[in-house]
């Protein structure tokens, strides 16, 4: 996040990585079989043996990036450096847009059962450099004779004369995909599923307030489809920061940029004493009203436990709620909330998980009349007193244990 990531974070990450990492070499020739034997792709080619002929719906469902080439004579399997530079976008009208490194090609395709052929059309003719594979890529596309989809949802383009296959994976301008995500749920009673969610355009027409998200990843718990998620279900968002700012700024609404700036400020320098209300959090779709209670504010990953494999080194967590009006504090609506940034500052990580404690009534029906009378006499005073009591609880007095949720957050790897 070049716009606002503090220099100190960048220097810290750079120094810690310097001793262990060396930049990847640039291929010196335009053929994938010259890639060093030890170099591995970001995602290995599919190895499952169950394939089905690709349908037009599957071809057009996503852009594709070229990740690997399997050749039969001689037998060889190679990975493709910079697969995002070699993409295919099939359209319903049987046209195909091809990115071949620095060149763009317009083409068409014919799909008939297992048979697929690609006809190359008008193209730019730029020289992409000695290491580019653009000419090989286009040559191979002209030899495609079929298309298969694997069990994992990848695409294999079969070359004519049984010469081999080109492997493709779904491509997203987001820069990361669901298969790049690793998470340990720490024994909590949910399975987890990362999904790529298309952009939701900015919309200020519906209460309680504006909504909108760029293309992002959601980690769902207990369900596999965002449409099946209930508002109280846990969820983790991984949102590209610059795209999020740009979407709302373009609509003339600076609130997301302002909130991102506050999240960043709190992530690095939490006020002392910590506030008990008004904590910044995103996305707006998780918020209805004002944050009138924020307790147990802490870092999910202590600075003394720096782990460069974790994507959540920079952030904070708290237990809070959002309300339209002043109400007594109960377990209804209480959530563990994590807000922070990936180590490179490019993505906002936002995690929401419902929590309860025996120190609070289950709901307003469990509140004695004398407590109601005290609340009606001084609503904010009672909420403040409740916040002090909840802040005094150890993490284990919450369900789930707050340290278990901290460990879940810290386990995120991208």
mmCIF file of C-alpha atoms in Angstrom:
data_model
loop_
_atom_site.group_PDB
_atom_site.id
_atom_site.type_symbol
_atom_site.label_atom_id
_atom_site.label_comp_id
_atom_site.label_asym_id
_atom_site.label_seq_id
_atom_site.Cartn_x
_atom_site.Cartn_y
_atom_site.Cartn_z
ATOM 1 C CA UNK A 1 0.000 0.000 0.000
ATOM 2 C CA UNK A 2 2.325 2.676 -1.246
ATOM 3 C CA UNK A 3 -0.060 5.419 -0.365
ATOM 4 C CA UNK A 4 -0.008 4.997 3.381
ATOM 5 C CA UNK A 5 2.097 2.070 4.578
ATOM 6 C CA UNK A 6 4.603 3.463 7.113
ATOM 7 C CA UNK A 7 8.236 3.288 6.088
ATOM 8 C CA UNK A 8 9.105 1.574 9.362
ATOM 9 C CA UNK A 9 7.076 -1.515 8.455
ATOM 10 C CA UNK A 10 8.640 -1.758 5.029
ATOM 11 C CA UNK A 11 12.137 -1.463 6.496
ATOM 12 C CA UNK A 12 11.387 -4.094 9.133
ATOM 13 C CA UNK A 13 10.056 -6.623 6.656
ATOM 14 C CA UNK A 14 12.892 -5.902 4.203
ATOM 15 C CA UNK A 15 15.595 -6.398 6.843
ATOM 16 C CA UNK A 16 14.099 -9.650 8.077
ATOM 17 C CA UNK A 17 13.722 -11.032 4.570
ATOM 18 C CA UNK A 18 17.131 -9.889 3.275
ATOM 19 C CA UNK A 19 19.155 -12.680 4.796
ATOM 20 C CA UNK A 20 16.786 -15.439 3.707
ATOM 21 C CA UNK A 21 15.529 -14.385 0.301
ATOM 22 C CA UNK A 22 17.145 -13.713 -3.035
ATOM 23 C CA UNK A 23 15.261 -12.325 -6.038
ATOM 24 C CA UNK A 24 14.138 -14.865 -8.600
ATOM 25 C CA UNK A 25 16.184 -14.949 -11.776
ATOM 26 C CA UNK A 26 14.760 -13.709 -15.044
ATOM 27 C CA UNK A 27 14.575 -16.411 -17.736
ATOM 28 C CA UNK A 28 17.163 -15.794 -20.413
ATOM 29 C CA UNK A 29 15.360 -17.617 -23.195
ATOM 30 C CA UNK A 30 11.729 -17.762 -24.272
ATOM 31 C CA UNK A 31 11.070 -21.475 -23.729
ATOM 32 C CA UNK A 32 9.733 -22.950 -20.496
ATOM 33 C CA UNK A 33 12.050 -25.978 -20.609
ATOM 34 C CA UNK A 34 14.913 -23.620 -19.769
ATOM 35 C CA UNK A 35 13.428 -22.777 -16.380
ATOM 36 C CA UNK A 36 15.782 -23.930 -13.592
ATOM 37 C CA UNK A 37 14.841 -27.395 -12.372
ATOM 38 C CA UNK A 38 14.420 -26.258 -8.769
ATOM 39 C CA UNK A 39 12.082 -23.358 -9.549
ATOM 40 C CA UNK A 40 8.493 -24.035 -8.569
ATOM 41 C CA UNK A 41 5.311 -22.255 -9.668
ATOM 42 C CA UNK A 42 3.187 -20.351 -7.180
ATOM 43 C CA UNK A 43 0.659 -23.142 -7.609
ATOM 44 C CA UNK A 44 1.682 -26.574 -8.947
ATOM 45 C CA UNK A 45 0.030 -27.850 -12.121
ATOM 46 C CA UNK A 46 -2.982 -30.053 -11.561
ATOM 47 C CA UNK A 47 -2.082 -33.706 -11.200
ATOM 48 C CA UNK A 48 -5.531 -35.219 -10.786
ATOM 49 C CA UNK A 49 -6.505 -37.678 -13.449
ATOM 50 C CA UNK A 50 -10.221 -36.902 -13.596
ATOM 51 C CA UNK A 51 -11.033 -34.484 -16.391
ATOM 52 C CA UNK A 52 -14.172 -33.512 -18.275
ATOM 53 C CA UNK A 53 -14.622 -31.690 -21.578
ATOM 54 C CA UNK A 54 -14.864 -27.969 -20.944
ATOM 55 C CA UNK A 55 -18.223 -26.320 -21.516
ATOM 56 C CA UNK A 56 -18.595 -22.789 -22.827
ATOM 57 C CA UNK A 57 -19.940 -21.763 -19.430
ATOM 58 C CA UNK A 58 -16.744 -23.021 -17.803
ATOM 59 C CA UNK A 59 -14.486 -21.381 -20.383
ATOM 60 C CA UNK A 60 -16.156 -17.996 -19.961
ATOM 61 C CA UNK A 61 -16.522 -18.152 -16.164
ATOM 62 C CA UNK A 62 -13.113 -16.590 -15.495
ATOM 63 C CA UNK A 63 -9.997 -15.300 -17.207
ATOM 64 C CA UNK A 64 -7.233 -17.932 -17.325
ATOM 65 C CA UNK A 65 -3.487 -17.660 -16.787
ATOM 66 C CA UNK A 66 -0.934 -20.041 -18.318
ATOM 67 C CA UNK A 67 0.977 -21.830 -15.563
ATOM 68 C CA UNK A 68 2.627 -24.900 -17.104
ATOM 69 C CA UNK A 69 3.375 -26.833 -20.289
ATOM 70 C CA UNK A 70 3.467 -30.627 -20.616
ATOM 71 C CA UNK A 71 5.175 -31.983 -23.745
ATOM 72 C CA UNK A 72 5.186 -35.586 -24.950
ATOM 73 C CA UNK A 73 8.115 -35.657 -27.404
ATOM 74 C CA UNK A 74 10.420 -35.444 -25.621
ATOM 75 C CA UNK A 75 8.540 -35.946 -22.351
ATOM 76 C CA UNK A 76 8.867 -32.775 -20.287
ATOM 77 C CA UNK A 77 6.848 -30.669 -17.856
ATOM 78 C CA UNK A 78 7.766 -27.032 -17.282
ATOM 79 C CA UNK A 79 6.399 -24.141 -15.261
ATOM 80 C CA UNK A 80 5.746 -20.696 -16.694
ATOM 81 C CA UNK A 81 7.374 -17.687 -15.028
ATOM 82 C CA UNK A 82 5.020 -14.726 -14.567
ATOM 83 C CA UNK A 83 1.849 -16.626 -15.554
ATOM 84 C CA UNK A 84 -0.203 -13.448 -15.102
ATOM 85 C CA UNK A 85 1.455 -12.146 -18.295
ATOM 86 C CA UNK A 86 -0.078 -14.915 -20.420
ATOM 87 C CA UNK A 87 -3.855 -14.949 -20.147
ATOM 88 C CA UNK A 88 -6.983 -15.984 -22.014
ATOM 89 C CA UNK A 89 -10.445 -14.462 -21.637
ATOM 90 C CA UNK A 90 -13.177 -16.369 -23.489
ATOM 91 C CA UNK A 91 -16.439 -14.530 -24.225
ATOM 92 C CA UNK A 92 -19.935 -15.869 -24.870
ATOM 93 C CA UNK A 93 -19.851 -14.571 -28.463
ATOM 94 C CA UNK A 94 -16.978 -16.966 -29.294
ATOM 95 C CA UNK A 95 -14.319 -14.288 -29.207
ATOM 96 C CA UNK A 96 -11.216 -14.600 -27.074
ATOM 97 C CA UNK A 97 -8.941 -11.871 -25.730
ATOM 98 C CA UNK A 98 -5.332 -12.981 -25.395
ATOM 99 C CA UNK A 99 -2.585 -11.309 -23.409
ATOM 100 C CA UNK A 100 0.809 -12.501 -24.624
ATOM 101 C CA UNK A 101 3.185 -10.651 -22.323
ATOM 102 C CA UNK A 102 3.356 -7.079 -23.677
ATOM 103 C CA UNK A 103 1.116 -7.869 -26.659
ATOM 104 C CA UNK A 104 -2.652 -8.072 -26.977
ATOM 105 C CA UNK A 105 -4.322 -10.396 -29.475
ATOM 106 C CA UNK A 106 -7.959 -10.541 -30.556
ATOM 107 C CA UNK A 107 -9.136 -13.967 -31.641
ATOM 108 C CA UNK A 108 -12.057 -16.320 -31.893
ATOM 109 C CA UNK A 109 -12.688 -19.874 -30.793
ATOM 110 C CA UNK A 110 -14.815 -22.832 -31.827
ATOM 111 C CA UNK A 111 -15.989 -25.307 -29.181
ATOM 112 C CA UNK A 112 -17.645 -28.546 -30.289
ATOM 113 C CA UNK A 113 -17.826 -31.225 -27.620
ATOM 114 C CA UNK A 114 -14.261 -32.110 -26.662
ATOM 115 C CA UNK A 115 -12.866 -30.130 -29.587
ATOM 116 C CA UNK A 116 -11.605 -26.575 -29.154
ATOM 117 C CA UNK A 117 -9.753 -24.537 -31.742
ATOM 118 C CA UNK A 118 -8.457 -20.998 -31.368
ATOM 119 C CA UNK A 119 -8.080 -18.655 -34.325
ATOM 120 C CA UNK A 120 -5.632 -15.806 -33.776
ATOM 121 C CA UNK A 121 -6.639 -12.417 -35.157
ATOM 122 C CA UNK A 122 -5.405 -8.844 -34.972
ATOM 123 C CA UNK A 123 -2.438 -8.372 -32.659
ATOM 124 C CA UNK A 124 -0.038 -5.747 -31.443
ATOM 125 C CA UNK A 125 3.532 -6.391 -32.578
ATOM 126 C CA UNK A 126 5.673 -5.055 -29.730
ATOM 127 C CA UNK A 127 8.995 -6.655 -28.813
ATOM 128 C CA UNK A 128 8.607 -7.938 -25.251
ATOM 129 C CA UNK A 129 12.257 -8.744 -24.576
ATOM 130 C CA UNK A 130 14.606 -11.665 -25.034
ATOM 131 C CA UNK A 131 13.146 -13.541 -22.083
ATOM 132 C CA UNK A 132 9.533 -13.255 -23.217
ATOM 133 C CA UNK A 133 7.517 -16.347 -24.112
ATOM 134 C CA UNK A 134 4.924 -14.450 -26.137
ATOM 135 C CA UNK A 135 5.750 -16.054 -29.487
ATOM 136 C CA UNK A 136 5.843 -19.577 -28.054
ATOM 137 C CA UNK A 137 2.547 -18.928 -26.265
ATOM 138 C CA UNK A 138 0.785 -17.765 -29.414
ATOM 139 C CA UNK A 139 2.253 -20.624 -31.432
ATOM 140 C CA UNK A 140 0.946 -23.169 -28.935
ATOM 141 C CA UNK A 141 -2.525 -21.590 -28.851
ATOM 142 C CA UNK A 142 -2.700 -22.015 -32.612
ATOM 143 C CA UNK A 143 -2.145 -25.759 -32.144
ATOM 144 C CA UNK A 144 -4.881 -26.308 -29.531
ATOM 145 C CA UNK A 145 -7.329 -29.089 -30.408
ATOM 146 C CA UNK A 146 -9.290 -29.628 -27.195
ATOM 147 C CA UNK A 147 -10.136 -28.340 -23.719
ATOM 148 C CA UNK A 148 -10.588 -30.199 -20.428
ATOM 149 C CA UNK A 149 -11.486 -29.030 -16.933
ATOM 150 C CA UNK A 150 -9.884 -30.783 -13.968
ATOM 151 C CA UNK A 151 -11.428 -31.713 -10.630
ATOM 152 C CA UNK A 152 -9.713 -28.689 -9.097
ATOM 153 C CA UNK A 153 -11.306 -26.304 -11.605
ATOM 154 C CA UNK A 154 -8.185 -25.767 -13.692
ATOM 155 C CA UNK A 155 -8.153 -25.734 -17.491
ATOM 156 C CA UNK A 156 -6.058 -27.953 -19.754
ATOM 157 C CA UNK A 157 -5.763 -27.067 -23.427
ATOM 158 C CA UNK A 158 -4.836 -30.174 -25.402
ATOM 159 C CA UNK A 159 -2.369 -29.737 -28.261
ATOM 160 C CA UNK A 160 -2.931 -31.428 -31.618
ATOM 161 C CA UNK A 161 -1.080 -34.593 -32.631
ATOM 162 C CA UNK A 162 -0.951 -35.598 -28.947
ATOM 163 C CA UNK A 163 1.918 -33.136 -28.501
ATOM 164 C CA UNK A 164 0.993 -32.248 -24.913
ATOM 165 C CA UNK A 165 -1.133 -29.899 -22.824
ATOM 166 C CA UNK A 166 -1.078 -26.289 -21.690
ATOM 167 C CA UNK A 167 -2.181 -25.885 -18.059
ATOM 168 C CA UNK A 168 -4.169 -22.821 -16.972
ATOM 169 C CA UNK A 169 -5.538 -21.679 -13.615
ATOM 170 C CA UNK A 170 -8.189 -19.014 -12.938
ATOM 171 C CA UNK A 171 -6.691 -15.530 -13.094
ATOM 172 C CA UNK A 172 -7.689 -12.546 -10.996
ATOM 173 C CA UNK A 173 -6.357 -9.001 -11.032
ATOM 174 C CA UNK A 174 -6.668 -9.237 -7.260
ATOM 175 C CA UNK A 175 -3.180 -10.728 -7.260
ATOM 176 C CA UNK A 176 -4.051 -13.625 -4.942
ATOM 177 C CA UNK A 177 -6.536 -16.451 -5.154
ATOM 178 C CA UNK A 178 -8.340 -18.846 -2.803
ATOM 179 C CA UNK A 179 -5.685 -21.503 -3.365
ATOM 180 C CA UNK A 180 -3.049 -19.115 -1.990
ATOM 181 C CA UNK A 181 -4.734 -19.069 1.436
ATOM 182 C CA UNK A 182 -3.739 -21.201 4.420
ATOM 183 C CA UNK A 183 -5.513 -21.084 7.799
ATOM 184 C CA UNK A 184 -5.664 -23.125 11.025
ATOM 185 C CA UNK A 185 -9.072 -22.905 12.732
ATOM 186 C CA UNK A 186 -7.566 -24.042 16.051
ATOM 187 C CA UNK A 187 -10.168 -26.755 16.597
ATOM 188 C CA UNK A 188 -13.164 -24.421 16.393
ATOM 189 C CA UNK A 189 -16.369 -26.141 15.196
ATOM 190 C CA UNK A 190 -16.309 -24.801 11.638
ATOM 191 C CA UNK A 191 -14.862 -25.880 8.339
ATOM 192 C CA UNK A 192 -13.480 -22.982 6.308
ATOM 193 C CA UNK A 193 -13.711 -22.127 2.631
ATOM 194 C CA UNK A 194 -11.940 -19.255 0.837
ATOM 195 C CA UNK A 195 -13.870 -17.878 -2.144
ATOM 196 C CA UNK A 196 -13.189 -15.163 -4.696
ATOM 197 C CA UNK A 197 -16.000 -12.596 -4.563
ATOM 198 C CA UNK A 198 -16.648 -10.257 -7.531
ATOM 199 C CA UNK A 199 -16.810 -6.511 -7.087
ATOM 200 C CA UNK A 200 -19.885 -5.043 -5.431
ATOM 201 C CA UNK A 201 -20.293 -1.527 -6.872
ATOM 202 C CA UNK A 202 -20.557 1.446 -4.542
ATOM 203 C CA UNK A 203 -24.191 2.046 -3.577
ATOM 204 C CA UNK A 204 -25.434 4.756 -1.222
ATOM 205 C CA UNK A 205 -29.127 4.232 -1.934
ATOM 206 C CA UNK A 206 -29.936 1.668 0.752
ATOM 207 C CA UNK A 207 -29.970 2.078 4.553
ATOM 208 C CA UNK A 208 -28.206 1.937 6.930
ATOM 209 C CA UNK A 209 -25.439 3.423 4.761
ATOM 210 C CA UNK A 210 -23.255 3.118 1.675
ATOM 211 C CA UNK A 211 -21.855 -0.249 0.668
ATOM 212 C CA UNK A 212 -19.337 -1.401 -1.905
ATOM 213 C CA UNK A 213 -16.334 -3.693 -2.133
ATOM 214 C CA UNK A 214 -13.782 -4.330 -4.866
ATOM 215 C CA UNK A 215 -13.072 -7.887 -5.930
ATOM 216 C CA UNK A 216 -11.816 -9.627 -2.795
ATOM 217 C CA UNK A 217 -11.495 -12.925 -0.965
ATOM 218 C CA UNK A 218 -13.883 -14.042 1.746
ATOM 219 C CA UNK A 219 -13.062 -16.925 4.073
ATOM 220 C CA UNK A 220 -16.379 -18.496 5.019
ATOM 221 C CA UNK A 221 -16.932 -20.680 8.072
ATOM 222 C CA UNK A 222 -19.466 -23.496 7.952
ATOM 223 C CA UNK A 223 -20.750 -22.603 4.472
ATOM 224 C CA UNK A 224 -19.185 -22.627 1.016
ATOM 225 C CA UNK A 225 -21.267 -19.992 -0.769
ATOM 226 C CA UNK A 226 -21.419 -16.318 0.323
ATOM 227 C CA UNK A 227 -25.147 -16.359 -0.442
ATOM 228 C CA UNK A 228 -25.669 -18.983 2.287
ATOM 229 C CA UNK A 229 -23.903 -17.023 5.013
ATOM 230 C CA UNK A 230 -26.046 -15.602 7.810
ATOM 231 C CA UNK A 231 -25.204 -12.173 9.330
ATOM 232 C CA UNK A 232 -24.079 -13.786 12.600
ATOM 233 C CA UNK A 233 -21.749 -16.326 10.942
ATOM 234 C CA UNK A 234 -17.975 -15.831 11.281
ATOM 235 C CA UNK A 235 -16.168 -14.371 8.276
ATOM 236 C CA UNK A 236 -12.732 -13.141 7.263
ATOM 237 C CA UNK A 237 -12.246 -10.602 4.467
ATOM 238 C CA UNK A 238 -9.039 -10.051 2.489
ATOM 239 C CA UNK A 239 -9.593 -6.780 0.602
ATOM 240 C CA UNK A 240 -7.135 -4.968 -1.719
ATOM 241 C CA UNK A 241 -6.526 -1.632 -0.031
ATOM 242 C CA UNK A 242 -5.795 0.559 -3.047
ATOM 243 C CA UNK A 243 -8.809 -0.754 -4.987
ATOM 244 C CA UNK A 244 -11.016 -0.233 -1.918
ATOM 245 C CA UNK A 245 -9.879 3.372 -1.564
ATOM 246 C CA UNK A 246 -10.252 4.027 -5.285
ATOM 247 C CA UNK A 247 -13.785 2.627 -5.447
ATOM 248 C CA UNK A 248 -15.129 4.887 -2.698
ATOM 249 C CA UNK A 249 -13.012 7.925 -3.596
ATOM 250 C CA UNK A 250 -14.325 7.733 -7.176
ATOM 251 C CA UNK A 251 -17.865 7.936 -5.767
ATOM 252 C CA UNK A 252 -16.943 11.091 -3.853
ATOM 253 C CA UNK A 253 -17.114 9.293 -0.501
ATOM 254 C CA UNK A 254 -13.880 9.583 1.544
ATOM 255 C CA UNK A 255 -15.128 7.511 4.489
ATOM 256 C CA UNK A 256 -13.309 4.290 3.561
ATOM 257 C CA UNK A 257 -10.003 6.097 3.049
ATOM 258 C CA UNK A 258 -10.435 7.860 6.387
ATOM 259 C CA UNK A 259 -11.257 4.610 8.170
ATOM 260 C CA UNK A 260 -8.324 2.805 6.557
ATOM 261 C CA UNK A 261 -6.047 5.592 7.762
ATOM 262 C CA UNK A 262 -7.397 5.227 11.311
ATOM 263 C CA UNK A 263 -7.009 1.439 11.218
ATOM 264 C CA UNK A 264 -3.418 1.899 10.133
ATOM 265 C CA UNK A 265 -2.792 4.460 12.877
ATOM 266 C CA UNK A 266 -4.231 2.178 15.570
ATOM 267 C CA UNK A 267 -2.403 -0.848 14.176
ATOM 268 C CA UNK A 268 0.931 0.827 14.826
ATOM 269 C CA UNK A 269 0.181 3.168 17.728
ATOM 270 C CA UNK A 270 -2.776 2.262 19.913
ATOM 271 C CA UNK A 271 -3.923 5.179 22.119
ATOM 272 C CA UNK A 272 -3.253 4.773 25.827
ATOM 273 C CA UNK A 273 -5.511 4.209 27.589
ATOM 274 C CA UNK A 274 -7.286 2.241 24.863
ATOM 275 C CA UNK A 275 -10.716 3.591 23.929
ATOM 276 C CA UNK A 276 -13.852 1.717 24.951
ATOM 277 C CA UNK A 277 -15.878 2.865 21.938
ATOM 278 C CA UNK A 278 -15.460 4.312 18.465
ATOM 279 C CA UNK A 279 -12.981 1.708 17.186
ATOM 280 C CA UNK A 280 -12.460 1.865 13.396
ATOM 281 C CA UNK A 281 -13.466 -1.223 11.433
ATOM 282 C CA UNK A 282 -14.361 -2.260 7.888
ATOM 283 C CA UNK A 283 -16.150 -3.336 5.758
ATOM 284 C CA UNK A 284 -19.285 -1.271 6.215
ATOM 285 C CA UNK A 285 -21.460 -4.302 5.414
ATOM 286 C CA UNK A 286 -20.573 -5.691 8.877
ATOM 287 C CA UNK A 287 -21.501 -2.495 10.676
ATOM 288 C CA UNK A 288 -24.906 -1.061 11.549
ATOM 289 C CA UNK A 289 -24.728 1.958 13.791
ATOM 290 C CA UNK A 290 -22.011 3.244 16.098
ATOM 291 C CA UNK A 291 -19.372 1.213 17.925
ATOM 292 C CA UNK A 292 -20.528 1.991 21.473
ATOM 293 C CA UNK A 293 -18.534 -0.807 23.150
ATOM 294 C CA UNK A 294 -14.936 -1.922 22.546
ATOM 295 C CA UNK A 295 -13.129 -4.039 25.135
ATOM 296 C CA UNK A 296 -10.200 -6.466 25.318
ATOM 297 C CA UNK A 297 -8.220 -4.357 22.834
ATOM 298 C CA UNK A 298 -4.894 -5.993 22.069
ATOM 299 C CA UNK A 299 -2.652 -7.235 19.278
ATOM 300 C CA UNK A 300 -3.612 -10.639 17.908
ATOM 301 C CA UNK A 301 0.078 -11.259 17.164
ATOM 302 C CA UNK A 302 2.368 -9.668 19.780
ATOM 303 C CA UNK A 303 5.322 -7.765 18.342
ATOM 304 C CA UNK A 304 7.633 -10.066 20.316
ATOM 305 C CA UNK A 305 6.320 -13.056 18.336
ATOM 306 C CA UNK A 306 7.096 -11.802 14.831
ATOM 307 C CA UNK A 307 6.506 -14.586 12.306
ATOM 308 C CA UNK A 308 7.046 -13.685 8.675
ATOM 309 C CA UNK A 309 4.940 -16.645 7.534
ATOM 310 C CA UNK A 310 1.889 -15.017 9.105
ATOM 311 C CA UNK A 311 0.046 -12.452 7.000
ATOM 312 C CA UNK A 312 -1.368 -10.703 10.067
ATOM 313 C CA UNK A 313 1.578 -9.119 11.861
ATOM 314 C CA UNK A 314 0.124 -5.615 11.763
ATOM 315 C CA UNK A 315 -3.273 -5.194 13.372
ATOM 316 C CA UNK A 316 -5.400 -5.217 16.508
ATOM 317 C CA UNK A 317 -8.351 -7.085 17.910
ATOM 318 C CA UNK A 318 -11.165 -6.191 20.241
ATOM 319 C CA UNK A 319 -14.559 -7.393 21.383
ATOM 320 C CA UNK A 320 -17.255 -4.962 20.383
ATOM 321 C CA UNK A 321 -20.719 -4.259 19.128
ATOM 322 C CA UNK A 322 -22.468 -1.666 16.951
ATOM 323 C CA UNK A 323 -25.823 -0.179 17.893
ATOM 324 C CA UNK A 324 -28.275 2.364 16.536
ATOM 325 C CA UNK A 325 -29.407 3.413 20.033
ATOM 326 C CA UNK A 326 -28.096 3.061 23.579
ATOM 327 C CA UNK A 327 -28.963 -0.350 25.013
ATOM 328 C CA UNK A 328 -27.674 -2.421 27.939
ATOM 329 C CA UNK A 329 -24.751 -4.672 27.064
ATOM 330 C CA UNK A 330 -25.708 -8.306 26.505
ATOM 331 C CA UNK A 331 -24.143 -11.167 24.567
ATOM 332 C CA UNK A 332 -26.327 -10.336 21.588
ATOM 333 C CA UNK A 333 -24.237 -8.729 18.887
ATOM 334 C CA UNK A 334 -20.877 -9.115 20.644
ATOM 335 C CA UNK A 335 -18.122 -10.055 18.210
ATOM 336 C CA UNK A 336 -14.397 -10.575 18.215
ATOM 337 C CA UNK A 337 -13.101 -8.154 15.572
ATOM 338 C CA UNK A 338 -9.639 -8.134 14.008
ATOM 339 C CA UNK A 339 -8.494 -5.273 11.766
ATOM 340 C CA UNK A 340 -5.054 -5.171 10.178
ATOM 341 C CA UNK A 341 -2.953 -5.334 7.050
ATOM 342 C CA UNK A 342 -0.915 -8.000 5.342
ATOM 343 C CA UNK A 343 2.826 -7.607 5.751
ATOM 344 C CA UNK A 344 3.180 -5.875 2.379
ATOM 345 C CA UNK A 345 0.364 -3.451 3.247
ATOM 346 C CA UNK A 346 -1.604 -4.326 0.115
ATOM 347 C CA UNK A 347 -4.588 -6.078 1.718
ATOM 348 C CA UNK A 348 -6.884 -5.318 4.626
ATOM 349 C CA UNK A 349 -7.575 -8.399 6.763
ATOM 350 C CA UNK A 350 -10.895 -8.108 8.606
ATOM 351 C CA UNK A 351 -12.131 -10.963 10.818
ATOM 352 C CA UNK A 352 -15.484 -11.165 12.620
ATOM 353 C CA UNK A 353 -16.461 -13.949 15.026
ATOM 354 C CA UNK A 354 -19.395 -13.974 17.526
ATOM 355 C CA UNK A 355 -18.361 -14.341 21.181
ATOM 356 C CA UNK A 356 -20.146 -14.615 24.518
ATOM 357 C CA UNK A 357 -19.267 -14.419 28.199
ATOM 358 C CA UNK A 358 -21.050 -15.469 31.391
ATOM 359 C CA UNK A 359 -20.289 -11.981 32.711
ATOM 360 C CA UNK A 360 -23.033 -10.540 30.471
ATOM 361 C CA UNK A 361 -26.705 -11.542 30.224
ATOM 362 C CA UNK A 362 -27.714 -13.553 27.175
ATOM 363 C CA UNK A 363 -30.184 -10.891 26.025
ATOM 364 C CA UNK A 364 -32.277 -8.019 27.369
ATOM 365 C CA UNK A 365 -34.933 -10.404 28.704
ATOM 366 C CA UNK A 366 -32.372 -11.565 31.293
ATOM 367 C CA UNK A 367 -31.791 -8.066 32.713
ATOM 368 C CA UNK A 368 -33.351 -7.483 36.188
ATOM 369 C CA UNK A 369 -35.661 -4.503 36.595
ATOM 370 C CA UNK A 370 -33.277 -2.697 38.964
ATOM 371 C CA UNK A 371 -30.559 -2.864 36.297
ATOM 372 C CA UNK A 372 -32.992 -1.440 33.765
ATOM 373 C CA UNK A 373 -33.772 1.410 36.128
ATOM 374 C CA UNK A 374 -30.064 2.162 36.569
ATOM 375 C CA UNK A 375 -29.514 2.060 32.819
ATOM 376 C CA UNK A 376 -32.426 4.371 32.061
ATOM 377 C CA UNK A 377 -31.080 6.859 34.599
ATOM 378 C CA UNK A 378 -27.554 6.921 33.120
ATOM 379 C CA UNK A 379 -27.190 4.858 29.907
ATOM 380 C CA UNK A 380 -23.636 5.869 29.018
ATOM 381 C CA UNK A 381 -22.456 5.555 32.601
ATOM 382 C CA UNK A 382 -23.760 1.980 32.818
ATOM 383 C CA UNK A 383 -22.170 1.053 29.468
ATOM 384 C CA UNK A 384 -18.858 2.513 30.668
ATOM 385 C CA UNK A 385 -19.039 0.532 33.919
ATOM 386 C CA UNK A 386 -19.843 -2.623 31.946
ATOM 387 C CA UNK A 387 -16.861 -1.983 29.669
ATOM 388 C CA UNK A 388 -14.568 -1.788 32.699
ATOM 389 C CA UNK A 389 -15.910 -5.110 33.982
ATOM 390 C CA UNK A 390 -15.509 -6.822 30.608
ATOM 391 C CA UNK A 391 -12.010 -5.435 30.201
ATOM 392 C CA UNK A 392 -11.045 -7.064 33.501
ATOM 393 C CA UNK A 393 -11.957 -10.559 32.277
ATOM 394 C CA UNK A 394 -9.156 -12.951 31.286
ATOM 395 C CA UNK A 395 -9.253 -14.180 27.651
ATOM 396 C CA UNK A 396 -10.388 -17.638 28.787
ATOM 397 C CA UNK A 397 -13.604 -16.188 30.272
ATOM 398 C CA UNK A 398 -14.887 -15.674 26.751
ATOM 399 C CA UNK A 399 -16.363 -18.294 24.449
ATOM 400 C CA UNK A 400 -14.412 -18.998 22.330
ATOM 401 C CA UNK A 401 -11.254 -18.163 24.260
ATOM 402 C CA UNK A 402 -9.926 -14.913 22.788
ATOM 403 C CA UNK A 403 -6.436 -16.383 22.583
ATOM 404 C CA UNK A 404 -7.803 -19.189 20.396
ATOM 405 C CA UNK A 405 -9.187 -16.587 18.010
ATOM 406 C CA UNK A 406 -5.881 -14.714 18.173
ATOM 407 C CA UNK A 407 -4.105 -17.917 17.134
ATOM 408 C CA UNK A 408 -6.527 -18.385 14.241
ATOM 409 C CA UNK A 409 -5.777 -14.877 12.992
ATOM 410 C CA UNK A 410 -2.034 -15.406 13.412
ATOM 411 C CA UNK A 411 -2.203 -18.637 11.390
ATOM 412 C CA UNK A 412 -3.300 -16.858 8.200
ATOM 413 C CA UNK A 413 -0.717 -17.328 5.460
ATOM 414 C CA UNK A 414 -0.918 -15.987 1.916
#
